[in-house]
Amino acid sequence: HSPDDPDFNLQFPEKFFFSTATASYQIEGAWNVSGKGENIWDRTTHEHPELVLDRSNGDVACDSYHKYKEDIQLARQLGTNMYRFSLSWSRLLPTGAIDKVNEDGVRYYNAVLDECKENGIEPLVTIFHWDLPQPLQDIGGLPSDAVVDYMVDYFDFAFKTFGSKVKYWVTLNEPYSMCNEAYGNGGKAPAIHAEGRGDYLCAHNVLRAHGRAYRLYQKKYKAQQGGKIGMSSYSDFFYPKDPNNPNDVVAAERWHQFQLGWFAHPVYSKDGDYPPIMRQHVDAASKSQGLARSRLPTFTEEEIKEIRGSADFFGLNYYRPQLVSALTPSDVQPPIGSKLGDAQVVLSFDPTWEKTIADWLVVVPDGFGQLFKWVQKEYGDIEIIITENGYPDGGELVDDGRVNYYRYHLLEVLKAIHHNKINIIGYTAWSLLDNYEWFYGYVHKFGLHHVDFNDPNRTRTPKKSAAFYKKLIATRKIPKDSEIDYTTPSPP
Ligand code: GBH
């Protein structure tokens, strides 16, 4: 990384979305007020605080249920022209079903949308960011077929209720992280360990719900509302551990298909359906376990068609890369029936990669640029909105690690646009403010704004990274360190 890279002279296009993101459970608080129902994050954090690094929960979080006006002012101060936030399913539909609407939830999100409009900020609304209503978990959660109808009804309800104010919809946030962790390795609520089964079923159901929702939007709402629908996909970039070993090269490609391809191939590829290599591997592994049928479920022909092409833009969330090598007999073998076992790969980090407070997140901007090329090669020139990218630390105001992360990741965005003609139309920083980082509680902070979680007012304070982003947006160029206008606010 050289600060003298001539690419720092490149500029962002005049029409470009500069955005920040949040999610309902991570910021709203007000977990049981004004008719909100219980969701899986309420239940899991209350009953199993031991799963959370600091035993905390999102009962109050940033209190954005009350402080949304202030949050949108922060977004405006940055100069952003887009704000990505999510709807809380159980704030709107306390039982998860559309037969009981909580009018206060409808009022709340209308107020947030109106506030965005008044401040010249385009909302990008995530309909489902992991906070499943508990009653739907009680009937099996996302691995259960039964949830598909409820989810489609909820998507329909969101379009009908808010669609006149929303031009950009994301149906699902990171179905990979959600299915892999919530119903696979237990890393997210409801913390179910069913790797190689629960995760595949979860993915199958949310893809079916997404496809149906897209089609019904086209039929019922598109002509009037004119919105665009996408999905936010999580993806690491996978480098072969030994680039001179063809087995590692093929393994890295294979694991790309198992992670991003699992969700993106059914939606964005020409052929639709799961990636063929994934189908082959899971079928073969299931067979060798002596199972009567594959652990990877099968779409009907109609479902393949319905899901194929069910997006108007590609939402991409990137944080880090990993190294992939092909599994060999001398490696520690992954559990039989796990996804790593199915794919026959081993994941690792390069020890030279810069580490962060989060054991899963290393800083490698080059992976971002490589990922764009991979997406373009696989799925063509569809518009890409980067719906998340960000850096965790302990919450310090002079957050040079974060400034550095944004600087070099945004440089990759510029290079992709100018040198590789990648169709990126927007960039979203995760996150607008420090918030509840799932099972990492309030220990890992991703915010451009500091939030004082010991203060009942949850006072927000801009960090140096906020000043960096503000300058970048104002000039459409990446500022040098000396160009960032920032003085540490004196403590009250
Ligand atoms: C996003 O998830 C979320 O959308 C957002 O809500 C969250 O706050 C933000 O990122 C920051 O975490 O290597 O096996 O340990 C990213 C979720 C969590 C996915 C960690 C990869 C690592 C699995 N990531 N996970 S592992």
Short mmCIF file of C-alpha atoms and ligand atoms in Angstrom, two decimals:
data_model
loop_
_atom_site.label_atom_id
_atom_site.label_comp_id
_atom_site.label_asym_id
_atom_site.label_seq_id
_atom_site.Cartn_x
_atom_site.Cartn_y
_atom_site.Cartn_z
CA HIS A 1 0.00 0.00 0.00
CA SER A 2 1.66 3.20 -1.08
CA PRO A 3 0.16 6.59 -0.21
CA ASP A 4 1.76 7.82 -3.45
CA ASP A 5 -0.19 5.45 -5.67
CA PRO A 6 -1.23 7.60 -8.68
CA ASP A 7 -4.67 5.97 -8.50
CA PHE A 8 -5.36 8.23 -5.51
CA ASN A 9 -5.99 10.92 -8.12
CA LEU A 10 -8.99 9.03 -9.49
CA GLN A 11 -12.47 10.39 -8.74
CA PHE A 12 -15.76 8.75 -7.95
CA PRO A 13 -18.44 9.22 -10.63
CA GLU A 14 -20.73 12.21 -10.28
CA LYS A 15 -23.71 9.93 -9.84
CA PHE A 16 -22.68 7.54 -7.11
CA PHE A 17 -24.34 6.39 -3.90
CA PHE A 18 -22.28 7.06 -0.79
CA SER A 19 -24.02 5.21 1.99
CA THR A 20 -23.76 3.92 5.54
CA ALA A 21 -25.60 0.96 7.02
CA THR A 22 -27.25 -0.28 10.20
CA ALA A 23 -29.64 -3.10 11.10
CA SER A 24 -32.73 -3.13 13.32
CA TYR A 25 -31.66 -5.44 16.13
CA GLN A 26 -28.20 -3.91 16.26
CA ILE A 27 -29.37 -0.31 16.79
CA GLU A 28 -33.04 0.10 17.70
CA GLY A 29 -33.39 -1.18 21.26
CA ALA A 30 -37.00 -0.75 22.48
CA TRP A 31 -37.20 -4.52 22.31
CA ASN A 32 -40.55 -4.86 24.06
CA VAL A 33 -42.25 -1.48 23.72
CA SER A 34 -45.34 -0.41 21.79
CA GLY A 35 -46.41 -3.83 20.65
CA LYS A 36 -43.16 -5.25 19.31
CA GLY A 37 -43.05 -9.06 19.42
CA GLU A 38 -40.15 -11.22 20.56
CA ASN A 39 -37.56 -12.34 18.02
CA ILE A 40 -34.80 -14.95 18.07
CA TRP A 41 -32.19 -12.40 19.14
CA ASP A 42 -34.29 -11.27 22.11
CA ARG A 43 -34.86 -14.86 23.14
CA THR A 44 -31.33 -16.15 22.64
CA THR A 45 -29.53 -13.25 24.30
CA HIS A 46 -31.92 -13.31 27.28
CA GLU A 47 -31.79 -17.06 27.81
CA HIS A 48 -28.16 -17.61 26.84
CA PRO A 49 -26.09 -14.54 27.74
CA GLU A 50 -23.09 -16.86 27.97
CA LEU A 51 -23.06 -16.98 24.16
CA VAL A 52 -22.31 -13.24 24.04
CA LEU A 53 -18.74 -12.06 24.64
CA ASP A 54 -19.83 -9.43 27.21
CA ARG A 55 -23.14 -11.15 28.11
CA SER A 56 -24.99 -8.15 26.67
CA ASN A 57 -28.05 -7.86 24.45
CA GLY A 58 -29.84 -5.40 22.15
CA ASP A 59 -32.59 -4.43 24.62
CA VAL A 60 -31.49 -0.78 24.40
CA ALA A 61 -28.58 -0.89 21.94
CA CYS A 62 -28.17 2.61 20.39
CA ASP A 63 -31.78 3.43 21.28
CA SER A 64 -32.34 4.37 17.64
CA TYR A 65 -36.03 3.63 18.07
CA HIS A 66 -36.07 6.99 19.88
CA LYS A 67 -33.01 8.62 18.31
CA TYR A 68 -33.52 7.95 14.59
CA LYS A 69 -33.72 11.68 13.80
CA GLU A 70 -30.31 12.20 15.30
CA ASP A 71 -28.94 9.22 13.35
CA ILE A 72 -30.21 10.58 10.07
CA GLN A 73 -28.65 13.94 10.93
CA LEU A 74 -25.33 12.13 11.34
CA ALA A 75 -25.80 10.54 7.91
CA ARG A 76 -26.59 13.96 6.50
CA GLN A 77 -23.58 15.60 8.17
CA LEU A 78 -21.38 13.07 6.37
CA GLY A 79 -22.88 14.17 3.08
CA THR A 80 -24.16 10.67 2.29
CA ASN A 81 -26.97 10.35 -0.24
CA MET A 82 -28.10 6.85 0.74
CA TYR A 83 -28.85 5.15 4.06
CA ARG A 84 -29.24 1.41 4.43
CA PHE A 85 -31.32 0.28 7.40
CA SER A 86 -33.48 -2.76 8.12
CA LEU A 87 -37.04 -3.39 9.20
CA SER A 88 -37.68 -5.37 12.35
CA TRP A 89 -40.10 -8.11 11.35
CA SER A 90 -41.45 -8.50 14.89
CA ARG A 91 -41.86 -4.76 15.37
CA LEU A 92 -44.19 -4.80 12.35
CA LEU A 93 -45.77 -8.24 12.72
CA PRO A 94 -45.38 -9.34 16.37
CA THR A 95 -46.32 -12.97 15.68
CA GLY A 96 -44.52 -13.05 12.34
CA ALA A 97 -47.82 -13.39 10.47
CA ILE A 98 -49.66 -10.65 8.56
CA ASP A 99 -52.95 -11.14 10.37
CA LYS A 100 -51.71 -8.96 13.25
CA VAL A 101 -50.09 -5.65 12.31
CA ASN A 102 -48.43 -3.48 14.95
CA GLU A 103 -49.39 0.04 13.88
CA ASP A 104 -46.62 1.58 15.97
CA GLY A 105 -44.06 -0.29 13.87
CA VAL A 106 -45.63 1.05 10.69
CA ARG A 107 -45.57 4.54 12.17
CA TYR A 108 -41.92 4.18 13.17
CA TYR A 109 -40.59 3.12 9.77
CA ASN A 110 -42.72 5.72 8.00
CA ALA A 111 -41.11 8.32 10.25
CA VAL A 112 -37.62 7.02 9.41
CA LEU A 113 -38.39 7.06 5.68
CA ASP A 114 -39.87 10.56 5.86
CA GLU A 115 -36.82 11.79 7.73
CA CYS A 116 -34.55 10.34 5.02
CA LYS A 117 -36.57 12.11 2.36
CA GLU A 118 -36.48 15.46 4.15
CA ASN A 119 -32.72 15.20 4.33
CA GLY A 120 -32.19 14.23 0.72
CA ILE A 121 -31.11 10.69 1.56
CA GLU A 122 -32.22 7.73 -0.57
CA PRO A 123 -33.25 4.85 1.67
CA LEU A 124 -32.07 1.34 0.86
CA VAL A 125 -34.27 -0.90 2.95
CA THR A 126 -33.24 -4.37 4.06
CA ILE A 127 -36.42 -6.25 4.81
CA PHE A 128 -34.84 -9.10 6.75
CA HIS A 129 -31.56 -8.74 8.64
CA TRP A 130 -31.59 -11.92 10.76
CA ASP A 131 -34.15 -11.00 13.47
CA LEU A 132 -36.68 -13.77 12.87
CA PRO A 133 -39.86 -13.58 14.99
CA GLN A 134 -39.61 -16.15 17.79
CA PRO A 135 -43.00 -17.73 16.95
CA LEU A 136 -41.57 -18.69 13.55
CA GLN A 137 -38.54 -20.23 15.23
CA ASP A 138 -40.94 -22.19 17.42
CA ILE A 139 -42.28 -23.91 14.29
CA GLY A 140 -38.79 -24.80 13.10
CA GLY A 141 -37.26 -21.52 11.93
CA LEU A 142 -35.66 -21.03 8.54
CA PRO A 143 -34.84 -24.71 7.91
CA SER A 144 -38.57 -25.42 7.98
CA ASP A 145 -40.62 -25.25 4.74
CA ALA A 146 -43.39 -23.61 6.74
CA VAL A 147 -41.52 -20.31 7.02
CA VAL A 148 -41.47 -19.68 3.28
CA ASP A 149 -45.11 -18.55 3.12
CA TYR A 150 -44.68 -16.36 6.20
CA MET A 151 -41.59 -14.76 4.72
CA VAL A 152 -43.22 -14.10 1.36
CA ASP A 153 -46.22 -12.56 3.16
CA TYR A 154 -43.87 -10.34 5.14
CA PHE A 155 -41.99 -9.20 2.00
CA ASP A 156 -45.34 -8.47 0.34
CA PHE A 157 -46.45 -6.52 3.41
CA ALA A 158 -43.26 -4.43 3.33
CA PHE A 159 -43.71 -3.60 -0.38
CA LYS A 160 -47.37 -2.72 0.11
CA THR A 161 -46.86 -0.65 3.25
CA PHE A 162 -43.65 1.26 2.44
CA GLY A 163 -43.18 0.80 -1.30
CA SER A 164 -44.27 4.28 -2.30
CA LYS A 165 -41.23 5.60 -0.40
CA VAL A 166 -38.60 2.98 -1.27
CA LYS A 167 -36.72 2.63 -4.55
CA TYR A 168 -34.05 0.18 -3.35
CA TRP A 169 -34.96 -3.01 -1.54
CA VAL A 170 -32.75 -5.76 -0.18
CA THR A 171 -34.85 -8.81 0.69
CA LEU A 172 -32.21 -10.76 2.61
CA ASN A 173 -29.04 -9.69 4.36
CA GLU A 174 -26.21 -12.17 3.97
CA PRO A 175 -28.14 -15.41 3.78
CA TYR A 176 -24.71 -17.11 3.81
CA SER A 177 -23.74 -15.79 7.25
CA MET A 178 -27.22 -16.34 8.59
CA CYS A 179 -27.73 -19.92 7.40
CA ASN A 180 -24.12 -20.96 7.95
CA GLU A 181 -24.02 -19.64 11.49
CA ALA A 182 -27.61 -19.59 12.84
CA TYR A 183 -28.44 -23.14 11.70
CA GLY A 184 -24.96 -24.51 10.96
CA ASN A 185 -22.16 -23.73 13.39
CA GLY A 186 -24.21 -22.04 16.09
CA GLY A 187 -22.47 -18.67 15.65
CA LYS A 188 -25.69 -16.64 15.47
CA ALA A 189 -29.11 -16.85 17.14
CA PRO A 190 -30.85 -19.26 17.54
CA ALA A 191 -27.42 -20.93 17.81
CA ILE A 192 -28.39 -24.27 16.33
CA HIS A 193 -25.63 -26.72 15.46
CA ALA A 194 -26.74 -28.64 12.38
CA GLU A 195 -23.92 -28.16 9.92
CA GLY A 196 -24.41 -29.67 6.49
CA ARG A 197 -28.18 -29.95 7.01
CA GLY A 198 -29.81 -27.01 8.76
CA ASP A 199 -27.71 -24.53 6.78
CA TYR A 200 -28.58 -26.10 3.41
CA LEU A 201 -32.30 -26.18 4.29
CA CYS A 202 -32.23 -22.58 5.53
CA ALA A 203 -30.62 -21.43 2.28
CA HIS A 204 -33.12 -23.36 0.20
CA ASN A 205 -36.08 -21.76 1.92
CA VAL A 206 -34.85 -18.19 1.91
CA LEU A 207 -33.96 -18.45 -1.78
CA ARG A 208 -37.47 -19.71 -2.54
CA ALA A 209 -38.99 -16.86 -0.52
CA HIS A 210 -36.74 -14.33 -2.28
CA GLY A 211 -37.70 -15.59 -5.75
CA ARG A 212 -41.41 -15.52 -5.00
CA ALA A 213 -41.17 -12.04 -3.50
CA TYR A 214 -39.35 -10.72 -6.56
CA ARG A 215 -42.02 -12.08 -8.90
CA LEU A 216 -44.90 -10.75 -6.86
CA TYR A 217 -43.28 -7.32 -6.72
CA GLN A 218 -43.07 -7.30 -10.53
CA LYS A 219 -46.73 -8.26 -10.78
CA LYS A 220 -48.30 -6.16 -8.04
CA TYR A 221 -46.07 -3.16 -7.40
CA LYS A 222 -43.37 -2.54 -10.02
CA ALA A 223 -45.46 -0.45 -12.42
CA GLN A 224 -46.60 1.90 -9.66
CA GLN A 225 -43.63 1.94 -7.33
CA GLY A 226 -40.75 1.47 -9.78
CA GLY A 227 -38.35 0.10 -7.17
CA LYS A 228 -35.34 -2.18 -7.60
CA ILE A 229 -34.83 -5.37 -5.66
CA GLY A 230 -31.62 -7.09 -4.73
CA MET A 231 -30.06 -9.35 -2.13
CA SER A 232 -26.98 -8.58 -0.02
CA SER A 233 -24.49 -11.39 -0.44
CA TYR A 234 -21.57 -11.97 1.89
CA SER A 235 -18.34 -12.98 0.24
CA ASP A 236 -14.76 -13.43 1.25
CA PHE A 237 -12.20 -13.50 -1.52
CA PHE A 238 -10.46 -16.86 -1.74
CA TYR A 239 -6.83 -17.02 -2.75
CA PRO A 240 -5.31 -20.43 -3.45
CA LYS A 241 -2.90 -21.16 -0.60
CA ASP A 242 -0.27 -22.29 -3.09
CA PRO A 243 -0.94 -20.54 -6.39
CA ASN A 244 1.46 -22.98 -8.10
CA ASN A 245 -0.54 -25.99 -6.97
CA PRO A 246 -3.39 -26.59 -9.43
CA ASN A 247 -5.35 -28.48 -6.75
CA ASP A 248 -5.36 -25.38 -4.56
CA VAL A 249 -6.38 -23.18 -7.48
CA VAL A 250 -9.35 -25.44 -8.21
CA ALA A 251 -10.18 -25.68 -4.50
CA ALA A 252 -10.30 -21.88 -4.13
CA GLU A 253 -12.66 -21.65 -7.08
CA ARG A 254 -14.77 -24.47 -5.63
CA TRP A 255 -15.09 -22.80 -2.25
CA HIS A 256 -16.13 -19.55 -3.97
CA GLN A 257 -19.00 -21.52 -5.42
CA PHE A 258 -19.84 -22.98 -2.01
CA GLN A 259 -19.94 -19.55 -0.38
CA LEU A 260 -21.03 -16.78 -2.77
CA GLY A 261 -22.19 -19.18 -5.52
CA TRP A 262 -24.52 -21.00 -3.12
CA PHE A 263 -26.77 -17.91 -3.14
CA ALA A 264 -25.65 -15.94 -6.17
CA HIS A 265 -25.67 -18.76 -8.73
CA PRO A 266 -29.40 -19.48 -8.31
CA VAL A 267 -30.21 -15.76 -8.62
CA TYR A 268 -27.63 -14.15 -10.90
CA SER A 269 -26.21 -16.85 -13.22
CA LYS A 270 -27.61 -17.59 -16.67
CA ASP A 271 -28.48 -21.18 -15.75
CA GLY A 272 -29.84 -20.65 -12.27
CA ASP A 273 -29.91 -23.39 -9.59
CA TYR A 274 -27.06 -24.24 -7.23
CA PRO A 275 -23.55 -24.23 -8.71
CA PRO A 276 -23.03 -27.58 -10.50
CA ILE A 277 -19.79 -28.23 -8.58
CA MET A 278 -21.65 -27.82 -5.29
CA ARG A 279 -24.40 -30.18 -6.41
CA GLN A 280 -21.79 -32.81 -7.40
CA HIS A 281 -19.84 -32.54 -4.19
CA VAL A 282 -22.72 -32.59 -1.72
CA ASP A 283 -24.49 -35.38 -3.60
CA ALA A 284 -21.33 -37.48 -3.64
CA ALA A 285 -20.52 -36.82 0.02
CA SER A 286 -24.09 -37.68 1.04
CA LYS A 287 -23.92 -40.88 -0.95
CA SER A 288 -20.67 -41.94 0.62
CA GLN A 289 -22.25 -41.38 4.04
CA GLY A 290 -24.89 -43.91 2.97
CA LEU A 291 -27.70 -41.34 3.02
CA ALA A 292 -30.83 -42.07 1.02
CA ARG A 293 -30.91 -38.55 -0.40
CA SER A 294 -28.55 -35.63 -0.78
CA ARG A 295 -28.27 -33.16 2.09
CA LEU A 296 -28.46 -30.39 -0.53
CA PRO A 297 -32.17 -29.99 -1.34
CA THR A 298 -33.44 -29.81 -4.93
CA PHE A 299 -35.38 -26.99 -6.53
CA THR A 300 -38.29 -27.76 -8.85
CA GLU A 301 -37.97 -26.56 -12.46
CA GLU A 302 -40.47 -23.78 -11.68
CA GLU A 303 -38.45 -22.69 -8.67
CA ILE A 304 -35.24 -22.56 -10.68
CA LYS A 305 -36.98 -20.29 -13.19
CA GLU A 306 -38.60 -18.16 -10.55
CA ILE A 307 -35.33 -17.58 -8.68
CA ARG A 308 -33.15 -17.11 -11.78
CA GLY A 309 -32.91 -13.41 -12.63
CA SER A 310 -34.77 -12.38 -9.46
CA ALA A 311 -32.65 -9.29 -8.79
CA ASP A 312 -32.13 -5.87 -10.34
CA PHE A 313 -28.80 -5.22 -8.65
CA PHE A 314 -26.05 -7.18 -6.90
CA GLY A 315 -25.63 -6.25 -3.23
CA LEU A 316 -22.14 -7.20 -2.08
CA ASN A 317 -20.75 -7.30 1.46
CA TYR A 318 -16.98 -7.74 1.71
CA TYR A 319 -14.73 -7.72 4.76
CA ARG A 320 -11.77 -10.05 4.28
CA PRO A 321 -10.12 -12.81 2.26
CA GLN A 322 -9.05 -16.32 3.19
CA LEU A 323 -6.60 -18.87 1.81
CA VAL A 324 -7.92 -22.13 0.45
CA SER A 325 -6.08 -25.38 -0.06
CA ALA A 326 -7.37 -28.70 -1.32
CA LEU A 327 -7.93 -31.20 1.50
CA THR A 328 -5.27 -33.91 1.57
CA PRO A 329 -5.11 -37.10 3.67
CA SER A 330 -2.45 -35.58 5.93
CA ASP A 331 -4.72 -32.64 6.92
CA VAL A 332 -6.90 -32.66 10.02
CA GLN A 333 -10.13 -33.94 8.48
CA PRO A 334 -13.26 -31.75 8.72
CA PRO A 335 -16.32 -33.38 10.30
CA ILE A 336 -18.15 -35.76 7.97
CA GLY A 337 -21.20 -34.00 6.61
CA SER A 338 -19.86 -30.47 7.17
CA LYS A 339 -19.64 -28.00 4.30
CA LEU A 340 -15.84 -27.99 4.43
CA GLY A 341 -15.97 -31.77 4.22
CA ASP A 342 -18.39 -31.60 1.32
CA ALA A 343 -16.14 -29.16 -0.52
CA GLN A 344 -12.90 -30.93 0.49
CA VAL A 345 -11.11 -27.69 1.32
CA VAL A 346 -9.05 -26.24 4.17
CA LEU A 347 -9.26 -22.52 5.03
CA SER A 348 -6.56 -20.40 6.63
CA PHE A 349 -5.08 -16.93 6.89
CA ASP A 350 -1.74 -15.76 5.61
CA PRO A 351 0.21 -14.91 8.79
CA THR A 352 1.47 -11.69 7.20
CA TRP A 353 -2.05 -10.27 6.83
CA GLU A 354 -2.85 -7.34 9.14
CA LYS A 355 -5.04 -8.49 12.02
CA THR A 356 -7.87 -6.67 13.82
CA ILE A 357 -9.66 -7.00 17.16
CA ALA A 358 -11.97 -9.56 15.49
CA ASP A 359 -10.32 -12.93 15.00
CA TRP A 360 -12.24 -13.41 11.74
CA LEU A 361 -11.31 -10.11 10.11
CA VAL A 362 -7.97 -9.41 8.41
CA VAL A 363 -7.20 -6.34 6.32
CA VAL A 364 -6.48 -7.18 2.67
CA PRO A 365 -7.87 -4.56 0.26
CA ASP A 366 -6.56 -6.47 -2.77
CA GLY A 367 -9.16 -9.15 -2.07
CA PHE A 368 -11.91 -6.58 -2.62
CA GLY A 369 -10.59 -5.78 -6.10
CA GLN A 370 -10.19 -9.47 -6.92
CA LEU A 371 -13.73 -10.17 -5.75
CA PHE A 372 -15.19 -7.58 -8.14
CA LYS A 373 -13.48 -9.33 -11.03
CA TRP A 374 -14.79 -12.69 -9.87
CA VAL A 375 -18.34 -11.35 -9.66
CA GLN A 376 -18.10 -9.76 -13.10
CA LYS A 377 -16.70 -12.95 -14.64
CA GLU A 378 -19.46 -15.09 -13.11
CA TYR A 379 -22.50 -12.87 -13.31
CA GLY A 380 -21.75 -10.25 -15.96
CA ASP A 381 -22.25 -6.53 -15.82
CA ILE A 382 -25.17 -6.24 -13.43
CA GLU A 383 -25.12 -3.09 -11.29
CA ILE A 384 -23.25 -3.66 -8.03
CA ILE A 385 -24.02 -1.83 -4.82
CA ILE A 386 -21.49 -2.53 -2.10
CA THR A 387 -23.93 -2.89 0.77
CA GLU A 388 -21.30 -3.40 3.51
CA ASN A 389 -17.59 -3.00 4.12
CA GLY A 390 -15.97 -2.04 7.40
CA TYR A 391 -13.41 -2.42 10.16
CA PRO A 392 -13.69 -3.37 13.85
CA ASP A 393 -11.74 -1.92 16.76
CA GLY A 394 -12.23 -1.08 20.42
CA GLY A 395 -14.09 2.16 19.75
CA GLU A 396 -11.36 4.83 19.85
CA LEU A 397 -12.14 8.26 18.37
CA VAL A 398 -8.86 8.60 16.49
CA ASP A 399 -9.47 5.42 14.58
CA ASP A 400 -6.54 5.35 12.18
CA GLY A 401 -6.96 1.62 11.60
CA ARG A 402 -10.45 2.26 10.23
CA VAL A 403 -9.35 5.29 8.20
CA ASN A 404 -6.64 3.15 6.65
CA TYR A 405 -9.09 0.31 5.96
CA TYR A 406 -11.53 2.61 4.21
CA ARG A 407 -8.79 4.42 2.33
CA TYR A 408 -7.39 1.32 0.67
CA HIS A 409 -10.72 -0.46 0.15
CA LEU A 410 -12.21 2.61 -1.49
CA LEU A 411 -9.09 2.82 -3.66
CA GLU A 412 -9.96 -0.68 -4.91
CA VAL A 413 -13.45 0.57 -5.75
CA LEU A 414 -11.98 3.44 -7.77
CA LYS A 415 -9.60 1.12 -9.60
CA ALA A 416 -12.43 -1.31 -10.37
CA ILE A 417 -14.61 1.45 -11.80
CA HIS A 418 -11.91 3.16 -13.84
CA HIS A 419 -9.56 0.37 -14.89
CA ASN A 420 -11.80 -2.68 -15.03
CA LYS A 421 -15.14 -1.12 -15.99
CA ILE A 422 -16.88 -2.84 -13.11
CA ASN A 423 -20.40 -1.50 -12.77
CA ILE A 424 -20.28 -0.32 -9.14
CA ILE A 425 -22.96 2.31 -8.47
CA GLY A 426 -22.68 2.68 -4.71
CA TYR A 427 -20.60 2.04 -1.61
CA THR A 428 -21.84 1.49 1.93
CA ALA A 429 -19.73 1.79 5.05
CA TRP A 430 -20.63 -0.60 7.86
CA SER A 431 -21.53 1.10 10.08
CA LEU A 432 -23.01 4.56 10.64
CA LEU A 433 -22.50 4.08 14.37
CA ASP A 434 -21.11 1.65 16.95
CA ASN A 435 -23.76 -0.92 17.66
CA TYR A 436 -24.59 -4.39 18.94
CA GLU A 437 -22.18 -6.70 17.15
CA TRP A 438 -24.18 -9.92 17.61
CA PHE A 439 -22.32 -12.44 19.80
CA TYR A 440 -19.42 -9.98 20.06
CA GLY A 441 -21.77 -7.69 22.01
CA TYR A 442 -20.45 -4.16 22.49
CA VAL A 443 -16.81 -5.28 22.39
CA HIS A 444 -16.16 -4.96 18.64
CA LYS A 445 -17.05 -1.53 17.25
CA PHE A 446 -17.53 -0.78 13.54
CA GLY A 447 -18.96 2.77 13.73
CA LEU A 448 -17.99 5.98 11.98
CA HIS A 449 -19.58 7.46 15.09
CA HIS A 450 -18.79 6.52 18.65
CA VAL A 451 -21.74 5.69 20.88
CA ASP A 452 -21.41 5.97 24.66
CA PHE A 453 -23.19 2.84 25.84
CA ASN A 454 -22.74 3.85 29.51
CA ASP A 455 -24.69 7.04 28.97
CA PRO A 456 -28.50 6.73 29.08
CA ASN A 457 -28.56 9.28 26.24
CA ARG A 458 -26.35 7.06 24.10
CA THR A 459 -24.41 10.16 23.02
CA ARG A 460 -22.97 9.94 19.50
CA THR A 461 -19.58 11.44 18.62
CA PRO A 462 -17.95 11.50 15.18
CA LYS A 463 -14.66 9.62 14.89
CA LYS A 464 -11.77 10.53 12.64
CA SER A 465 -13.11 8.04 10.08
CA ALA A 466 -16.33 10.10 9.86
CA ALA A 467 -14.27 13.17 8.94
CA PHE A 468 -12.39 11.07 6.40
CA TYR A 469 -15.60 9.82 4.76
CA LYS A 470 -17.09 13.31 4.80
CA LYS A 471 -14.08 14.77 3.01
CA LEU A 472 -14.09 11.92 0.51
CA ILE A 473 -17.75 12.48 -0.33
CA ALA A 474 -17.33 16.25 -0.64
CA THR A 475 -14.39 15.94 -3.06
CA ARG A 476 -15.25 12.54 -4.62
CA LYS A 477 -11.58 11.75 -4.04
CA ILE A 478 -9.74 9.87 -1.33
CA PRO A 479 -8.28 12.49 1.01
CA LYS A 480 -4.71 12.42 2.24
CA ASP A 481 -4.31 12.20 5.98
CA SER A 482 -3.39 15.91 6.13
CA GLU A 483 -6.64 16.80 4.37
CA ILE A 484 -8.88 15.27 7.03
CA ASP A 485 -10.46 17.99 9.20
CA TYR A 486 -10.59 16.40 12.61
CA THR A 487 -9.99 17.56 16.14
CA THR A 488 -10.81 15.25 18.99
CA PRO A 489 -13.85 16.62 20.79
CA SER A 490 -13.03 17.52 24.38
CA PRO A 491 -14.86 15.37 26.93
CA PRO A 492 -18.00 17.00 28.39
C1 GBH B 1 -22.06 -8.49 8.57
O1 GBH B 1 -21.82 -9.82 8.86
C2 GBH B 1 -23.45 -8.22 9.04
O2 GBH B 1 -24.33 -8.02 7.96
C3 GBH B 1 -23.57 -7.11 10.05
O3 GBH B 1 -24.79 -7.22 10.70
C4 GBH B 1 -22.38 -7.18 10.98
O4 GBH B 1 -22.49 -6.30 12.04
C5 GBH B 1 -21.15 -6.87 10.18
O5 GBH B 1 -21.02 -7.75 9.10
C6 GBH B 1 -19.86 -6.94 10.98
O6 GBH B 1 -19.65 -8.22 11.47
O7 GBH B 1 -14.51 -17.30 9.91
O8 GBH B 1 -15.95 -19.09 10.52
O9 GBH B 1 -15.34 -17.43 12.15
C7 GBH B 1 -20.55 -10.35 8.66
C8 GBH B 1 -20.68 -11.69 9.30
C9 GBH B 1 -19.36 -12.86 10.79
C10 GBH B 1 -19.44 -13.50 8.49
C11 GBH B 1 -18.16 -13.68 11.00
C12 GBH B 1 -18.19 -14.31 8.68
C13 GBH B 1 -16.84 -15.44 10.23
C14 GBH B 1 -17.07 -16.89 10.32
N1 GBH B 1 -19.45 -12.40 9.42
N2 GBH B 1 -18.11 -14.77 10.05
S1 GBH B 1 -15.59 -17.74 10.76
#
